[in-house]
Structures are given as structure tokens and as C-alpha cells.
Amino acid sequence: MNVDFINPFLVSLTNVLETMAHLQLQPAKPSLKNDDSARGAVSGLIGMVGPQCKGSMSITFDADLAYEIMFRMVGERPKSMNDEVTDMVGEITNMVTGGAKRILAEKGYEFGMATPTVVTGLSHRIIHKSKGPKLIMPFNSQWGKAHIEISFESQDAAPAAPAPDAAGS
Amino acid sequence: MNVDFINPFLVSLTNVLETMAHLQLQPAKPSLKNDDSARGAVSGLIGMVGPQCKGSMSITFDADLAYEIMFRMVGERPKSMNDEVTDMVGEITNMVTGGAKRILAEKGYEFGMATPTVVTGLSHRIIHKSKGPKLIMPFNSQWGKAHIEISFESQDAAPAAPAPDAAGS
């Protein structure tokens, strides 16, 4: 996995939250994730499969940040981690991945998106079990943090690098 | 999603645990999942994408059952939800999905598997956000319960039913 894979998700999350909720996150420095796991109140997760690589992506939100996004989108602040909040987190996960998928396709990386899954539970941890490196990108806001984690591995049948003609096909 | 999708996962989980850990789970009645979510100590999750449908599958284990499987596989009982346990759950998730994928391919349903993700945290909940129905299959053992949850939706481009020639292509 190379740096090509990081920015599309970072750009896509900030775009989606600006467009949907007029909310600006401050991206902090991405890093390789070793032991430290993002912990939060709610996470959206999605799997991706392409001819060159496969992997998974998660976005974890602190509860207050998830509630603030919900408030800005629907005008009411949820009092608990209810179905509306988990639906919103699933939808954001889908939109962020869809945005990143379009950017990555232009770079020659094609993949299909599975359906999102949402995890709740205070201090839940998500561990990506792909064979590739795990990258974590923190985002700050006055309502709390968000973390994107991505991990991709090459498919056995093909190299990780895009074929020269993949972008034009 | 039809009943064709349930049995391959059920059969595959019981096969994998019998083969890897000489452990027999008692499958209970599968049901459509509405509000009630499986809660457990550790879950493996995987996304699937095919030309006809896409979805996600999770397997949730009670901690004591996960520790018993680990004990039977490596001869030592873990004292906490450590990396070895989450690796094992990720691997079981991969093997169960791989087994189900082979059975489903024979029925004409082809899909690619993303990489597994493992979720820990007491009382975490996993909510599949596909547009299709959610099916939950409980399994009992003297060490605790396991739950498989699957949800698939049709891809927009193609009907959910396999094409007549899909199995032979």
C-alpha cells in the first residue's frame, strides 16, 4: 500500500462532512498504526475488493462529534446512540468510500465496495486484519475526534501497482 | 436474499471449528434480525462484493468460547483478549467466508472477499447496514454462544438471482 491510498479517504471525509453538515475537521498527521487502536463510541466499517488489492476501512467517531454531525444534518441533537445515528454513520462511511473509490479509479486502482457495517459500544476497538500495513489518520474538532483507519493488501493474482493501461480502460 | 445464503455460512462455521478445534457447536434456529443485536466480546467481520450482490457477514463469540477454541488450537488458554485471539477470530472469519464462497459459487453466486476486521469491547454491537434483510444464526456450546449475522443486497446493475449460465461459466 502506498501513499496514493491515504489522501483520497482524507479528502473524501472532509468533503462529505463539509457538504452534508457544514462541519470542518482538522486533519492531523497520518501514521502507521502498530499497537495503538482508535477507540470511540461508534464506527463505520466497509470492505473493498478489487483485481489488484483488497482491504478494509473504518471511520470512528467520538459520541459528541457524531451527535453534532447529526444535529447539523437534521436539526435535532440525539440523546443516545440510536438507529438514526448508526444509519448516519453507515451512510457517511458509504459516501466517503464512494468518493475515495472515484479518486482511486482515476489513479488506476479499481475496487468494488461491500455494504457498510456500524459498530457501537464504548471503547470498542477495531483491528484490521489485512496483511498490508495499517494507516491511521486522526481528525480533530471542538466536539471530539474522528479516526480513519485503512489497510489494503495485494491480491495474490496481481501486483499491487496498477497496470499501465488500467486508468484508460 | 434467499435461504441459499444462510446454510453455506452455517455449514462452513461448524466445519471450520470441527476441523481446526475439534469443537462442535449446536446450531439454533436462524431468524430475521430486527432490533435485537448479537452482543459478545469479540467479532470477526468481512465484506463481500459480487456482480449480483454485495453484503457483510459477522461472527461474534463470547469470550470463554473464543478462549476455548484458542486452547484447543494451540494448547494454551489465553487470559485476555490479546492479539493471538483476535488473529484467530480474523482467520476463522476468513475461512468460514472462504468455505461459504465456494458453496455459493456452485449455486451461481460469485463474490470477492474483502479482508477481515476484528472488533473487541465488552457488549459491542454490530449493525449491518445493507439494504437487504439481516439474518442471525445462533450457535450454542457449553463455553458460550456464537452468532453469525449476514446481510446481502442486490447490486443495482444485476438481479439477485443468478444468471442461468453463471454456474457453468
Short mmCIF file of C-alpha atoms in Angstrom, two decimals:
data_model
loop_
_atom_site.label_atom_id
_atom_site.label_comp_id
_atom_site.label_asym_id
_atom_site.label_seq_id
_atom_site.Cartn_x
_atom_site.Cartn_y
_atom_site.Cartn_z
CA MET A 1 0.00 0.00 0.00
CA ASN A 2 1.40 3.39 -0.89
CA VAL A 3 0.55 6.99 -0.10
CA ASP A 4 -1.82 7.08 -3.10
CA PHE A 5 -4.30 5.28 -0.88
CA ILE A 6 -4.33 7.70 2.05
CA ASN A 7 -5.25 11.04 0.60
CA PRO A 8 -8.43 10.00 -1.24
CA PHE A 9 -10.02 8.92 2.06
CA LEU A 10 -8.81 12.03 3.90
CA VAL A 11 -10.09 14.34 1.15
CA SER A 12 -13.34 12.43 0.88
CA LEU A 13 -14.16 12.57 4.62
CA THR A 14 -13.51 16.31 4.86
CA ASN A 15 -15.59 16.87 1.68
CA VAL A 16 -18.50 14.76 2.90
CA LEU A 17 -18.68 16.47 6.30
CA GLU A 18 -18.38 19.94 4.80
CA THR A 19 -21.08 19.22 2.25
CA MET A 20 -23.50 17.32 4.47
CA ALA A 21 -23.00 19.07 7.82
CA HIS A 22 -21.03 22.29 7.13
CA LEU A 23 -18.52 20.92 9.59
CA GLN A 24 -14.78 21.28 9.16
CA LEU A 25 -12.44 18.68 10.61
CA GLN A 26 -8.75 19.43 11.12
CA PRO A 27 -6.73 16.51 9.76
CA ALA A 28 -3.70 15.60 11.89
CA LYS A 29 -0.67 13.63 10.78
CA PRO A 30 -1.38 10.15 9.37
CA SER A 31 0.78 7.41 10.79
CA LEU A 32 1.43 3.71 10.56
CA LYS A 33 -0.60 2.03 13.22
CA ASN A 34 1.12 -0.53 15.39
CA ASP A 35 -0.41 -1.36 18.74
CA ASP A 36 -2.49 1.71 19.29
CA SER A 37 -6.09 1.34 18.17
CA ALA A 38 -8.68 4.02 17.61
CA ARG A 39 -11.32 3.83 20.31
CA GLY A 40 -14.57 5.63 20.02
CA ALA A 41 -18.28 5.35 20.55
CA VAL A 42 -19.31 4.49 17.01
CA SER A 43 -17.51 3.25 13.90
CA GLY A 44 -18.47 2.68 10.30
CA LEU A 45 -16.64 -0.14 8.56
CA ILE A 46 -16.51 -1.21 4.93
CA GLY A 47 -14.73 -3.89 2.92
CA MET A 48 -13.28 -3.34 -0.55
CA VAL A 49 -12.30 -5.88 -3.22
CA GLY A 50 -10.53 -5.17 -6.47
CA PRO A 51 -8.49 -7.11 -9.01
CA GLN A 52 -5.24 -5.64 -7.64
CA CYS A 53 -5.93 -5.34 -3.93
CA LYS A 54 -8.46 -5.83 -1.17
CA GLY A 55 -8.84 -4.25 2.22
CA SER A 56 -10.99 -2.54 4.78
CA MET A 57 -11.61 0.99 6.01
CA SER A 58 -13.13 2.26 9.25
CA ILE A 59 -14.18 5.68 10.50
CA THR A 60 -14.53 6.02 14.27
CA PHE A 61 -16.29 8.99 15.89
CA ASP A 62 -16.43 10.21 19.46
CA ALA A 63 -20.09 10.27 20.55
CA ASP A 64 -20.32 14.08 20.85
CA LEU A 65 -18.88 14.56 17.36
CA ALA A 66 -21.37 12.04 15.91
CA TYR A 67 -24.22 13.87 17.70
CA GLU A 68 -23.01 17.26 16.41
CA ILE A 69 -22.94 15.96 12.81
CA MET A 70 -26.45 14.59 13.29
CA PHE A 71 -27.63 17.92 14.76
CA ARG A 72 -26.25 19.82 11.78
CA MET A 73 -27.83 17.43 9.29
CA VAL A 74 -31.31 17.08 10.78
CA GLY A 75 -31.64 19.97 13.26
CA GLU A 76 -32.04 17.81 16.35
CA ARG A 77 -29.36 16.55 18.72
CA PRO A 78 -29.71 12.84 19.55
CA LYS A 79 -29.63 11.88 23.23
CA SER A 80 -28.24 8.39 22.66
CA MET A 81 -26.53 6.20 20.08
CA ASN A 82 -29.83 5.37 18.39
CA ASP A 83 -30.66 3.92 14.96
CA GLU A 84 -30.64 7.36 13.34
CA VAL A 85 -27.05 7.92 14.43
CA THR A 86 -25.85 4.49 13.30
CA ASP A 87 -27.70 4.96 9.97
CA MET A 88 -25.91 8.29 9.52
CA VAL A 89 -22.52 6.75 10.32
CA GLY A 90 -23.20 3.94 7.81
CA GLU A 91 -24.20 6.49 5.18
CA ILE A 92 -21.09 8.64 5.80
CA THR A 93 -18.93 5.51 5.54
CA ASN A 94 -20.55 4.68 2.20
CA MET A 95 -20.15 8.23 0.86
CA VAL A 96 -16.52 8.57 1.99
CA THR A 97 -15.62 5.24 0.41
CA GLY A 98 -17.53 6.11 -2.76
CA GLY A 99 -15.63 9.40 -3.04
CA ALA A 100 -12.28 7.69 -2.43
CA LYS A 101 -13.18 4.95 -4.94
CA ARG A 102 -13.72 7.55 -7.68
CA ILE A 103 -10.37 9.24 -6.95
CA LEU A 104 -8.55 5.88 -6.80
CA ALA A 105 -10.14 4.74 -10.08
CA GLU A 106 -8.55 7.77 -11.76
CA LYS A 107 -5.19 6.54 -10.46
CA GLY A 108 -5.81 3.06 -11.90
CA TYR A 109 -6.98 1.29 -8.74
CA GLU A 110 -10.40 -0.27 -9.24
CA PHE A 111 -12.38 -1.91 -6.48
CA GLY A 112 -15.91 -2.86 -5.52
CA MET A 113 -17.41 -1.75 -2.22
CA ALA A 114 -19.18 -4.10 0.18
CA THR A 115 -22.05 -2.76 2.30
CA PRO A 116 -21.16 -0.83 5.45
CA THR A 117 -21.37 -2.18 8.97
CA VAL A 118 -21.65 0.00 12.06
CA VAL A 119 -20.13 -0.91 15.42
CA THR A 120 -21.18 0.68 18.71
CA GLY A 121 -20.06 0.16 22.29
CA LEU A 122 -17.96 2.40 24.47
CA SER A 123 -14.24 1.73 23.99
CA HIS A 124 -14.76 -0.80 21.25
CA ARG A 125 -11.59 -1.45 19.24
CA ILE A 126 -11.34 -2.29 15.55
CA ILE A 127 -8.39 -4.29 14.28
CA HIS A 128 -7.88 -4.55 10.52
CA LYS A 129 -6.54 -8.00 9.72
CA SER A 130 -5.29 -7.43 6.19
CA LYS A 131 -1.70 -8.48 5.55
CA GLY A 132 -0.84 -4.93 4.48
CA PRO A 133 0.24 -2.05 6.72
CA LYS A 134 -2.43 -0.25 8.74
CA LEU A 135 -2.66 3.50 8.38
CA ILE A 136 -4.45 5.71 10.87
CA MET A 137 -5.47 9.33 10.23
CA PRO A 138 -6.70 11.39 13.19
CA PHE A 139 -9.05 14.35 12.74
CA ASN A 140 -9.72 16.97 15.41
CA SER A 141 -12.73 19.14 16.11
CA GLN A 142 -14.10 21.01 19.11
CA TRP A 143 -16.67 18.21 19.58
CA GLY A 144 -14.13 15.41 19.68
CA LYS A 145 -12.05 13.27 17.38
CA ALA A 146 -12.59 11.11 14.35
CA HIS A 147 -10.14 8.47 13.10
CA ILE A 148 -9.92 6.85 9.69
CA GLU A 149 -8.08 3.55 9.52
CA ILE A 150 -7.32 1.79 6.26
CA SER A 151 -5.47 -1.35 5.36
CA PHE A 152 -5.01 -2.93 1.95
CA GLU A 153 -3.17 -6.00 0.77
CA SER A 154 -2.25 -7.07 -2.75
CA GLN A 155 -4.37 -9.77 -4.30
CA ASP A 156 -2.35 -12.91 -4.98
CA ALA A 157 -3.22 -12.87 -8.66
CA ALA A 158 -1.89 -9.43 -9.49
CA PRO A 159 0.70 -6.90 -8.35
CA ALA A 160 -0.38 -4.00 -6.14
CA ALA A 161 0.74 -1.42 -8.69
CA PRO A 162 -1.85 -0.54 -11.33
CA ALA A 163 -1.30 -1.86 -14.83
CA PRO A 164 -0.16 0.93 -17.18
CA ASP A 165 -3.39 0.75 -19.15
CA ALA A 166 -5.72 0.34 -16.16
CA ALA A 167 -6.60 4.04 -15.89
CA GLY A 168 -7.64 4.26 -19.52
CA SER A 169 -9.64 1.06 -19.78
CA MET B 1 -31.55 -12.58 -0.15
CA ASN B 2 -32.90 -16.11 0.00
CA VAL B 3 -32.29 -19.19 2.09
CA ASP B 4 -29.50 -20.25 -0.29
CA PHE B 5 -27.30 -17.73 1.52
CA ILE B 6 -27.79 -18.99 5.08
CA ASN B 7 -26.77 -22.60 5.02
CA PRO B 8 -23.32 -22.19 3.43
CA PHE B 9 -22.21 -19.98 6.35
CA LEU B 10 -23.76 -22.28 8.95
CA VAL B 11 -22.15 -25.38 7.41
CA SER B 12 -18.84 -23.59 6.97
CA LEU B 13 -18.60 -22.40 10.60
CA THR B 14 -19.39 -25.84 12.02
CA ASN B 15 -16.87 -27.42 9.58
CA VAL B 16 -14.11 -24.94 10.40
CA LEU B 17 -14.48 -25.35 14.18
CA GLU B 18 -14.66 -29.14 13.96
CA THR B 19 -11.60 -29.28 11.74
CA MET B 20 -9.47 -26.67 13.50
CA ALA B 21 -10.52 -27.14 17.11
CA HIS B 22 -12.45 -30.44 17.32
CA LEU B 23 -15.26 -28.38 18.76
CA GLN B 24 -18.90 -28.97 17.91
CA LEU B 25 -21.35 -26.10 18.01
CA GLN B 26 -25.09 -26.71 18.19
CA PRO B 27 -26.81 -24.52 15.61
CA ALA B 28 -30.09 -22.99 16.81
CA LYS B 29 -32.88 -21.62 14.66
CA PRO B 30 -31.87 -18.84 12.24
CA SER B 31 -34.15 -15.83 12.28
CA LEU B 32 -34.66 -12.46 10.69
CA LYS B 33 -32.99 -9.90 12.88
CA ASN B 34 -34.94 -6.79 13.72
CA ASP B 35 -33.91 -4.79 16.76
CA ASP B 36 -32.04 -7.42 18.67
CA SER B 37 -28.30 -7.37 18.03
CA ALA B 38 -25.73 -10.01 18.85
CA ARG B 39 -23.50 -8.82 21.65
CA GLY B 40 -20.28 -10.52 22.50
CA ALA B 41 -16.69 -9.98 23.43
CA VAL B 42 -15.12 -10.39 20.00
CA SER B 43 -16.41 -10.35 16.44
CA GLY B 44 -14.91 -11.04 13.05
CA LEU B 45 -16.37 -9.05 10.19
CA ILE B 46 -15.93 -9.33 6.43
CA GLY B 47 -17.32 -7.56 3.38
CA MET B 48 -18.25 -9.33 0.15
CA VAL B 49 -18.75 -7.89 -3.34
CA GLY B 50 -20.03 -9.72 -6.39
CA PRO B 51 -21.65 -8.85 -9.71
CA GLN B 52 -25.10 -9.84 -8.41
CA CYS B 53 -24.97 -8.80 -4.76
CA LYS B 54 -22.87 -7.32 -2.00
CA GLY B 55 -23.03 -7.62 1.74
CA SER B 56 -21.33 -8.28 5.02
CA MET B 57 -21.00 -11.14 7.48
CA SER B 58 -20.01 -11.16 11.13
CA ILE B 59 -19.25 -13.91 13.63
CA THR B 60 -19.49 -12.90 17.30
CA PHE B 61 -18.06 -15.08 20.10
CA ASP B 62 -18.48 -14.98 23.85
CA ALA B 63 -15.03 -14.55 25.42
CA ASP B 64 -14.96 -18.01 27.05
CA LEU B 65 -15.85 -19.72 23.78
CA ALA B 66 -13.11 -17.80 21.93
CA TYR B 67 -10.62 -18.80 24.65
CA GLU B 68 -11.71 -22.46 24.45
CA ILE B 69 -11.22 -22.50 20.65
CA MET B 70 -7.78 -20.96 21.13
CA PHE B 71 -6.94 -23.53 23.83
CA ARG B 72 -7.92 -26.38 21.53
CA MET B 73 -5.92 -24.96 18.62
CA VAL B 74 -2.68 -24.03 20.39
CA GLY B 75 -2.79 -25.85 23.73
CA GLU B 76 -2.80 -22.76 25.91
CA ARG B 77 -5.76 -20.82 27.27
CA PRO B 78 -5.43 -17.06 26.80
CA LYS B 79 -6.04 -14.87 29.87
CA SER B 80 -7.21 -11.84 27.92
CA MET B 81 -8.48 -10.73 24.52
CA ASN B 82 -4.94 -10.45 23.16
CA ASP B 83 -3.57 -10.27 19.60
CA GLU B 84 -3.43 -14.06 19.29
CA VAL B 85 -7.17 -14.29 19.96
CA THR B 86 -8.10 -11.51 17.54
CA ASP B 87 -5.80 -13.05 14.90
CA MET B 88 -7.56 -16.38 15.38
CA VAL B 89 -11.00 -14.76 15.07
CA GLY B 90 -9.89 -12.96 11.89
CA GLU B 91 -8.59 -16.24 10.48
CA ILE B 92 -11.79 -18.12 11.36
CA THR B 93 -13.81 -15.33 9.70
CA ASN B 94 -11.71 -15.69 6.55
CA MET B 95 -12.00 -19.48 6.48
CA VAL B 96 -15.76 -19.51 7.12
CA THR B 97 -16.32 -16.96 4.37
CA GLY B 98 -14.00 -18.83 2.00
CA GLY B 99 -15.92 -22.05 2.61
CA ALA B 100 -19.27 -20.33 2.09
CA LYS B 101 -17.95 -18.61 -1.04
CA ARG B 102 -17.09 -21.98 -2.61
CA ILE B 103 -20.55 -23.40 -1.83
CA LEU B 104 -22.28 -20.25 -3.13
CA ALA B 105 -20.19 -20.27 -6.32
CA GLU B 106 -21.60 -23.75 -7.08
CA LYS B 107 -25.07 -22.21 -6.79
CA GLY B 108 -24.16 -19.44 -9.24
CA TYR B 109 -23.42 -16.66 -6.76
CA GLU B 110 -19.91 -15.29 -7.24
CA PHE B 111 -18.32 -12.74 -4.96
CA GLY B 112 -14.93 -11.42 -3.89
CA MET B 113 -13.97 -11.28 -0.24
CA ALA B 114 -12.50 -8.20 1.43
CA THR B 115 -10.01 -8.64 4.28
CA PRO B 116 -11.42 -9.39 7.74
CA THR B 117 -11.70 -6.88 10.56
CA VAL B 118 -11.95 -7.85 14.22
CA VAL B 119 -13.92 -5.86 16.79
CA THR B 120 -13.41 -6.18 20.54
CA GLY B 121 -15.02 -4.48 23.52
CA LEU B 122 -17.49 -5.87 26.01
CA SER B 123 -21.08 -5.52 24.77
CA HIS B 124 -20.10 -4.08 21.41
CA ARG B 125 -22.92 -4.25 18.88
CA ILE B 126 -22.59 -4.75 15.14
CA ILE B 127 -25.27 -3.40 12.83
CA HIS B 128 -25.21 -4.48 9.18
CA LYS B 129 -26.31 -1.56 7.03
CA SER B 130 -27.04 -3.33 3.79
CA LYS B 131 -30.47 -2.68 2.30
CA GLY B 132 -31.25 -6.40 2.42
CA PRO B 133 -32.74 -8.36 5.32
CA LYS B 134 -30.44 -9.28 8.21
CA LEU B 135 -30.26 -12.92 9.21
CA ILE B 136 -28.94 -14.08 12.54
CA MET B 137 -27.91 -17.65 13.37
CA PRO B 138 -27.20 -18.52 17.00
CA PHE B 139 -24.90 -21.40 17.98
CA ASN B 140 -24.69 -22.89 21.45
CA SER B 141 -21.89 -24.60 23.31
CA GLN B 142 -21.02 -25.28 26.93
CA TRP B 143 -18.47 -22.42 26.77
CA GLY B 144 -20.92 -19.84 25.50
CA LYS B 145 -22.59 -18.67 22.35
CA ALA B 146 -21.56 -17.69 18.86
CA HIS B 147 -23.71 -15.73 16.42
CA ILE B 148 -23.38 -15.40 12.68
CA GLU B 149 -25.09 -12.42 11.10
CA ILE B 150 -25.30 -11.92 7.35
CA SER B 151 -26.92 -9.34 5.15
CA PHE B 152 -26.81 -9.05 1.38
CA GLU B 153 -28.39 -6.64 -1.05
CA SER B 154 -28.74 -6.89 -4.83
CA GLN B 155 -26.32 -4.83 -6.87
CA ASP B 156 -28.15 -2.20 -8.91
CA ALA B 157 -26.73 -3.50 -12.17
CA ALA B 158 -28.00 -7.06 -11.93
CA PRO B 159 -30.81 -9.10 -10.44
CA ALA B 160 -30.21 -11.02 -7.22
CA ALA B 161 -30.99 -14.34 -8.86
CA PRO B 162 -28.04 -15.98 -10.60
CA ALA B 163 -27.99 -15.91 -14.37
CA PRO B 164 -28.83 -19.34 -15.81
CA ASP B 165 -25.29 -19.76 -17.17
CA ALA B 166 -23.47 -18.30 -14.17
CA ALA B 167 -22.75 -21.65 -12.56
CA GLY B 168 -21.16 -23.02 -15.68
CA SER B 169 -19.06 -20.04 -16.72
#
